[in-house]
Every structure is written in C-alpha cells, then in structure tokens.
XYZ file of N, CA, C and O in Angstrom:
472
model
N -50.077 42.020 -73.272
C -49.172 42.928 -72.586
C -49.905 44.072 -71.889
O -49.308 44.737 -71.068
N -51.177 44.302 -72.207
C -51.897 45.433 -71.608
C -51.887 45.418 -70.082
O -51.666 46.463 -69.473
N -52.106 44.256 -69.396
C -52.053 44.294 -67.927
C -50.682 44.711 -67.396
O -50.583 45.417 -66.404
N -49.620 44.280 -68.057
C -48.272 44.659 -67.626
C -48.065 46.151 -67.830
O -47.521 46.837 -66.965
N -48.523 46.673 -68.948
C -48.381 48.108 -69.210
C -49.178 48.930 -68.199
O -48.833 50.057 -67.913
N -50.228 48.361 -67.644
C -51.030 49.049 -66.642
C -50.401 48.919 -65.257
O -50.319 49.883 -64.508
N -49.966 47.718 -64.880
C -49.491 47.475 -63.515
C -48.075 47.984 -63.264
O -47.762 48.397 -62.154
N -47.209 47.956 -64.255
C -45.857 48.496 -64.057
C -45.886 49.979 -63.709
O -45.200 50.401 -62.779
N -46.661 50.811 -64.407
C -46.748 52.217 -64.002
C -47.383 52.398 -62.617
O -47.012 53.316 -61.888
N -48.323 51.535 -62.235
C -48.899 51.610 -60.890
C -47.821 51.375 -59.835
O -47.774 52.062 -58.824
N -46.957 50.381 -60.080
C -45.860 50.102 -59.156
C -44.896 51.286 -59.105
O -44.490 51.714 -58.028
N -44.554 51.832 -60.238
C -43.657 52.985 -60.287
C -44.263 54.194 -59.576
O -43.569 54.919 -58.859
N -45.554 54.401 -59.743
C -46.226 55.525 -59.084
C -46.220 55.348 -57.567
O -45.947 56.301 -56.831
N -46.512 54.138 -57.087
C -46.467 53.879 -55.651
C -45.046 54.102 -55.123
O -44.854 54.734 -54.081
N -44.064 53.610 -55.835
C -42.665 53.797 -55.444
C -42.333 55.284 -55.312
O -41.757 55.719 -54.318
N -42.741 56.071 -56.281
C -42.460 57.508 -56.249
C -43.194 58.187 -55.084
O -42.642 59.070 -54.437
N -44.412 57.772 -54.805
C -45.164 58.342 -53.678
C -44.484 58.041 -52.341
O -44.456 58.885 -51.452
N -43.946 56.831 -52.205
C -43.233 56.477 -50.974
C -41.982 57.327 -50.839
O -41.683 57.851 -49.764
N -41.245 57.496 -51.931
C -40.033 58.316 -51.888
C -40.346 59.787 -51.631
O -39.584 60.478 -50.951
N -41.459 60.265 -52.154
C -41.833 61.676 -51.990
C -42.332 61.984 -50.581
O -42.292 63.140 -50.162
N -42.807 60.962 -49.861
C -43.294 61.212 -48.508
C -42.086 61.547 -47.630
O -41.116 60.789 -47.592
N -42.119 62.663 -46.912
C -40.942 63.059 -46.137
C -40.619 62.058 -45.027
O -41.523 61.511 -44.385
N -39.333 61.835 -44.830
C -38.896 60.976 -43.737
C -39.114 61.692 -42.408
O -39.138 62.923 -42.356
N -39.251 60.943 -41.330
C -39.385 61.576 -40.013
C -38.122 62.378 -39.690
O -37.060 62.152 -40.269
N -38.213 63.300 -38.739
C -37.018 64.049 -38.341
C -35.940 63.097 -37.813
O -36.256 62.031 -37.283
N -34.701 63.489 -37.969
C -33.539 62.733 -37.490
C -33.535 61.300 -38.011
O -33.123 60.362 -37.332
N -33.995 61.145 -39.254
C -34.070 59.836 -39.905
C -33.544 59.969 -41.320
O -33.773 60.969 -41.981
N -32.834 58.946 -41.770
C -32.324 58.963 -43.149
C -32.559 57.605 -43.804
O -32.741 56.590 -43.124
N -32.564 57.632 -45.111
C -32.675 56.418 -45.911
C -31.322 55.712 -45.810
O -30.305 56.235 -46.243
N -31.286 54.526 -45.220
C -30.037 53.842 -44.899
C -29.347 53.271 -46.130
O -28.130 53.312 -46.233
N -30.095 52.703 -47.068
C -29.545 52.116 -48.287
C -30.288 52.667 -49.502
O -31.064 51.961 -50.132
N -30.070 53.925 -49.882
C -30.854 54.488 -50.988
C -30.643 53.778 -52.330
O -31.498 53.858 -53.201
N -29.549 53.067 -52.481
C -29.312 52.370 -53.741
C -29.809 50.926 -53.710
O -29.673 50.199 -54.683
N -30.387 50.504 -52.592
C -30.812 49.117 -52.446
C -32.206 49.040 -51.834
O -32.409 48.442 -50.788
N -33.166 49.641 -52.499
C -34.551 49.596 -52.026
C -35.240 48.382 -52.624
O -34.883 47.924 -53.696
N -36.237 47.879 -51.927
C -36.971 46.708 -52.384
C -38.289 47.157 -53.001
O -39.142 47.713 -52.306
N -38.438 46.938 -54.288
C -39.649 47.293 -55.028
C -40.144 45.996 -55.676
O -39.469 45.440 -56.538
N -41.319 45.518 -55.230
C -41.773 44.197 -55.638
C -43.221 44.237 -56.117
O -44.054 44.921 -55.541
N -43.490 43.461 -57.154
C -44.839 43.262 -57.665
C -45.025 41.773 -57.876
O -44.129 41.097 -58.378
N -46.162 41.229 -57.491
C -46.401 39.815 -57.729
C -47.682 39.335 -57.094
O -48.513 40.115 -56.638
N -47.789 38.021 -57.035
C -48.987 37.367 -56.519
C -48.837 37.077 -55.033
O -47.841 36.496 -54.611
N -49.843 37.488 -54.242
C -49.944 37.113 -52.835
C -48.621 37.285 -52.079
O -48.122 36.354 -51.455
N -48.064 38.467 -52.109
C -46.783 38.725 -51.446
C -46.861 38.557 -49.936
O -45.850 38.323 -49.283
N -48.043 38.677 -49.360
C -48.208 38.501 -47.916
C -48.862 37.157 -47.599
O -49.442 36.991 -46.539
N -48.723 36.228 -48.513
C -49.252 34.871 -48.373
C -50.761 34.877 -48.609
O -51.313 35.824 -49.083
N -51.390 33.791 -48.288
C -52.822 33.677 -48.512
C -53.128 33.016 -49.834
O -52.244 32.582 -50.562
N -54.394 32.931 -50.126
C -54.818 32.310 -51.368
C -55.605 33.323 -52.173
O -55.929 34.404 -51.708
N -55.896 32.975 -53.359
C -56.648 33.872 -54.228
C -55.752 34.492 -55.275
O -54.548 34.292 -55.297
N -56.375 35.226 -56.120
C -55.653 35.880 -57.212
C -55.624 37.370 -56.943
O -56.610 38.067 -57.162
N -54.491 37.829 -56.465
C -54.303 39.233 -56.162
C -53.001 39.718 -56.760
O -52.025 38.979 -56.826
N -52.995 40.948 -57.195
C -51.776 41.611 -57.633
C -51.331 42.514 -56.487
O -52.080 43.399 -56.075
N -50.149 42.264 -55.965
C -49.652 42.989 -54.810
C -48.469 43.872 -55.181
O -47.637 43.492 -56.005
N -48.408 45.020 -54.545
C -47.324 45.981 -54.726
C -46.678 46.209 -53.358
O -47.383 46.457 -52.383
N -45.339 46.135 -53.281
C -44.669 46.366 -52.000
C -43.393 47.178 -52.230
O -42.574 46.833 -53.066
N -43.266 48.243 -51.459
C -42.085 49.103 -51.484
C -41.493 49.072 -50.080
O -42.206 49.307 -49.104
N -40.207 48.811 -49.971
C -39.563 48.725 -48.657
C -38.311 49.586 -48.640
O -37.448 49.442 -49.509
N -38.233 50.492 -47.648
C -37.073 51.347 -47.447
C -36.451 51.008 -46.099
O -37.164 50.873 -45.107
N -35.135 50.904 -46.052
C -34.428 50.707 -44.794
C -34.023 52.074 -44.268
O -33.445 52.881 -44.989
N -34.357 52.326 -43.007
C -34.118 53.631 -42.401
C -33.138 53.518 -41.240
O -33.022 52.464 -40.617
N -32.469 54.614 -40.958
C -31.684 54.748 -39.733
C -32.202 55.990 -39.037
O -32.319 57.052 -39.656
N -32.536 55.865 -37.749
C -33.194 56.966 -37.048
C -32.680 57.107 -35.624
O -32.216 56.129 -35.024
N -32.784 58.299 -35.109
C -32.491 58.571 -33.702
C -33.778 58.583 -32.891
O -33.737 58.758 -31.674
N -34.918 58.403 -33.544
C -36.214 58.420 -32.861
C -36.513 57.070 -32.220
O -35.950 56.044 -32.599
N -37.427 57.078 -31.268
C -37.870 55.831 -30.647
C -38.860 55.124 -31.579
O -39.409 55.733 -32.507
N -39.121 53.869 -31.282
C -40.112 53.128 -32.067
C -41.471 53.806 -31.986
O -42.177 53.899 -32.991
N -41.828 54.279 -30.819
C -43.124 54.935 -30.643
C -43.221 56.201 -31.488
O -44.275 56.487 -32.075
N -42.144 56.977 -31.553
C -42.148 58.209 -32.354
C -42.300 57.894 -33.843
O -43.048 58.571 -34.557
N -41.605 56.862 -34.303
C -41.721 56.459 -35.716
C -43.127 55.948 -35.993
O -43.740 56.276 -37.012
N -43.667 55.136 -35.087
C -45.025 54.611 -35.272
C -46.047 55.737 -35.304
O -46.970 55.725 -36.125
N -45.899 56.722 -34.436
C -46.809 57.865 -34.428
C -46.707 58.635 -35.740
O -47.720 59.014 -36.337
N -45.487 58.845 -36.208
C -45.280 59.585 -37.454
C -45.958 58.875 -38.633
O -46.711 59.485 -39.384
N -45.711 57.584 -38.776
C -46.266 56.865 -39.928
C -47.738 56.505 -39.753
O -48.411 56.195 -40.737
N -48.276 56.567 -38.545
C -49.707 56.319 -38.371
C -50.530 57.429 -39.027
O -51.692 57.225 -39.358
N -49.914 58.584 -39.210
C -50.582 59.723 -39.853
C -50.321 59.786 -41.358
O -50.875 60.647 -42.043
N -49.483 58.894 -41.852
C -49.100 58.924 -43.270
C -50.261 58.530 -44.169
O -50.981 57.569 -43.892
N -50.440 59.279 -45.213
C -51.405 58.927 -46.253
C -50.633 58.847 -47.554
O -50.241 59.861 -48.134
N -50.379 57.612 -47.966
C -49.688 57.343 -49.226
C -50.649 56.523 -50.065
O -51.004 55.406 -49.702
N -51.095 57.086 -51.149
C -52.045 56.389 -52.011
C -51.352 55.266 -52.773
O -50.236 55.426 -53.263
N -52.032 54.127 -52.844
C -51.532 52.984 -53.589
C -52.086 52.991 -55.004
O -52.434 54.041 -55.548
N -52.199 51.823 -55.584
C -52.701 51.706 -56.951
C -54.169 52.107 -57.042
O -54.584 52.751 -58.000
N -54.952 51.736 -56.037
C -56.381 52.043 -56.069
C -56.892 52.670 -54.774
O -57.887 53.372 -54.786
N -56.266 52.368 -53.650
C -56.687 52.900 -52.357
C -55.445 53.323 -51.572
O -54.326 53.227 -52.080
N -55.635 53.735 -50.333
C -54.516 54.100 -49.470
C -53.631 52.881 -49.220
O -54.135 51.793 -48.916
N -52.324 53.049 -49.349
C -51.390 51.957 -49.102
C -51.337 51.643 -47.609
O -51.474 52.523 -46.767
N -51.133 50.379 -47.288
C -50.962 49.953 -45.911
C -49.481 50.131 -45.548
O -48.599 49.748 -46.320
N -49.218 50.722 -44.386
C -47.850 50.984 -43.943
C -47.504 50.030 -42.805
O -48.255 49.915 -41.835
N -46.370 49.351 -42.926
C -45.856 48.477 -41.863
C -44.463 48.946 -41.482
O -43.716 49.447 -42.317
N -44.115 48.757 -40.210
C -42.810 49.167 -39.693
C -42.130 47.980 -39.027
O -42.789 47.174 -38.367
N -40.815 47.909 -39.195
C -40.001 46.862 -38.595
C -38.784 47.522 -37.964
O -38.200 48.430 -38.551
N -38.368 47.067 -36.788
C -37.282 47.706 -36.060
C -36.247 46.692 -35.596
O -36.575 45.549 -35.304
N -35.019 47.181 -35.477
C -33.945 46.451 -34.813
C -33.631 47.186 -33.523
O -34.064 48.324 -33.327
N -32.841 46.568 -32.666
C -32.429 47.225 -31.430
C -31.531 48.416 -31.731
O -30.946 48.514 -32.812
N -31.383 49.294 -30.761
C -30.511 50.469 -30.909
C -29.073 50.030 -31.136
O -28.634 49.005 -30.621
N -28.326 50.843 -31.905
C -26.912 50.562 -32.120
C -26.064 51.329 -31.100
O -26.588 52.060 -30.259
N -24.748 51.176 -31.182
C -23.841 51.810 -30.214
C -23.911 53.330 -30.249
O -23.642 53.987 -29.252
N -24.261 53.896 -31.372
C -24.319 55.352 -31.505
C -25.660 55.924 -31.038
O -25.891 57.120 -31.137
N -26.550 55.079 -30.565
C -27.841 55.553 -30.081
C -28.914 55.603 -31.147
O -30.036 56.008 -30.884
N -28.585 55.185 -32.348
C -29.577 55.150 -33.427
C -30.197 53.769 -33.539
O -29.831 52.843 -32.826
N -31.107 53.652 -34.446
C -31.764 52.362 -34.645
C -32.052 52.211 -36.135
O -32.379 53.161 -36.806
N -31.902 50.996 -36.598
C -32.225 50.703 -37.986
C -33.578 50.026 -38.028
O -33.942 49.273 -37.129
N -34.322 50.323 -39.056
C -35.634 49.721 -39.233
C -36.054 49.832 -40.680
O -35.279 50.269 -41.533
N -37.257 49.436 -40.948
C -37.764 49.498 -42.313
C -39.196 49.989 -42.295
O -39.952 49.715 -41.364
N -39.529 50.725 -43.333
C -40.914 51.117 -43.571
C -41.321 50.437 -44.873
O -40.562 50.416 -45.843
N -42.501 49.851 -44.851
C -42.983 49.100 -46.001
C -44.365 49.607 -46.382
O -45.251 49.696 -45.519
N -44.545 49.960 -47.636
C -45.854 50.359 -48.157
C -46.362 49.208 -49.022
O -45.640 48.684 -49.874
N -47.612 48.819 -48.787
C -48.188 47.671 -49.468
C -49.565 48.039 -50.010
O -50.334 48.722 -49.356
N -49.840 47.579 -51.225
C -51.157 47.759 -51.814
C -51.487 46.524 -52.634
O -50.585 45.790 -53.071
N -52.756 46.287 -52.859
C -53.197 45.088 -53.556
C -54.498 45.355 -54.287
O -55.269 46.227 -53.902
N -54.740 44.599 -55.340
C -56.042 44.610 -56.005
C -56.284 43.236 -56.608
O -55.358 42.430 -56.755
N -57.516 42.961 -56.930
C -57.878 41.666 -57.505
C -57.207 41.419 -58.846
O -56.791 42.341 -59.543
N -57.098 40.154 -59.180
C -56.464 39.740 -60.425
C -57.130 40.420 -61.605
O -58.360 40.496 -61.691
N -56.336 40.922 -62.513
C -56.868 41.655 -63.661
C -56.226 41.179 -64.963
O -55.879 41.965 -65.801
N -56.047 39.883 -65.065
C -55.512 39.223 -66.251
C -54.009 39.405 -66.413
O -53.469 39.106 -67.462
N -53.327 39.861 -65.374
C -51.879 39.950 -65.435
C -51.331 38.578 -65.058
O -51.548 38.095 -63.950
N -50.598 37.938 -65.947
C -50.103 36.580 -65.712
C -49.193 36.491 -64.485
O -49.050 35.426 -63.903
N -48.594 37.597 -64.046
C -47.732 37.582 -62.870
C -48.528 37.413 -61.580
O -47.958 37.152 -60.527
N -49.857 37.527 -61.662
C -50.714 37.426 -60.463
C -51.558 36.150 -60.477
O -52.460 36.002 -59.657
N -51.317 35.264 -61.382
C -52.131 34.035 -61.476
C -51.722 33.016 -60.432
O -50.658 32.907 -60.026
C-alpha cells in the first residue's frame, strides 16, 4: 500500500494547486462540482510504465483563445515532481459571446511499484 499512500497525496496536491491558481479575468469554473481528477497508467497513450496525474477544469470565458493561451503560457503549477504541463481545449463562441473550454494540468513520473501504473 505504500505506493498508493504516496501517489494519492501527490494527486490531491496537484489538484489543489490547479484550484489555487487564479482563473483568468472574465472566466469562471463552468462545472465546479464535476471536475476530472485522474491517476493511472499512460493517460496520454504510449508505452512504458508511467504514473500519470491529470486534472481537468471546464471553463466559461469572455476572453479570446489567444488571451487564454497567453495567460496559461505564464502559469507555473508544480506537479508531483516537476512543473505540470498545461493543455487548453476550446469550443466555438456561444450566443452570449462567451466560450467554453477546458484547462488540463498533467504530470507524470516513472513507475514506482504502484500497481495502478503497471
């Protein structure tokens, strides 16, 4: 159970860091009760034995894609061992002039005897 006791707090810490990072201006968390928090093997495909952490928030914003990309390009959110990788996904603008999208923080490390990463 030691690897699970180690990796579960790492996932929780990454999740809290993502939530603590301020959202861009004129942006809100679209589904605060339905966030995606995932831990497992090779979440972004590929081969090998890796333990991956992924946090995904759905956002609604009045900003352009470029403004959101600029904002998150400066983000420093530490992962389990290094800086988390940030990815952004967008939908087209809605009738009210806003846009829905997602911000995803991802981190990974080599297999460390956690059976969930085998």
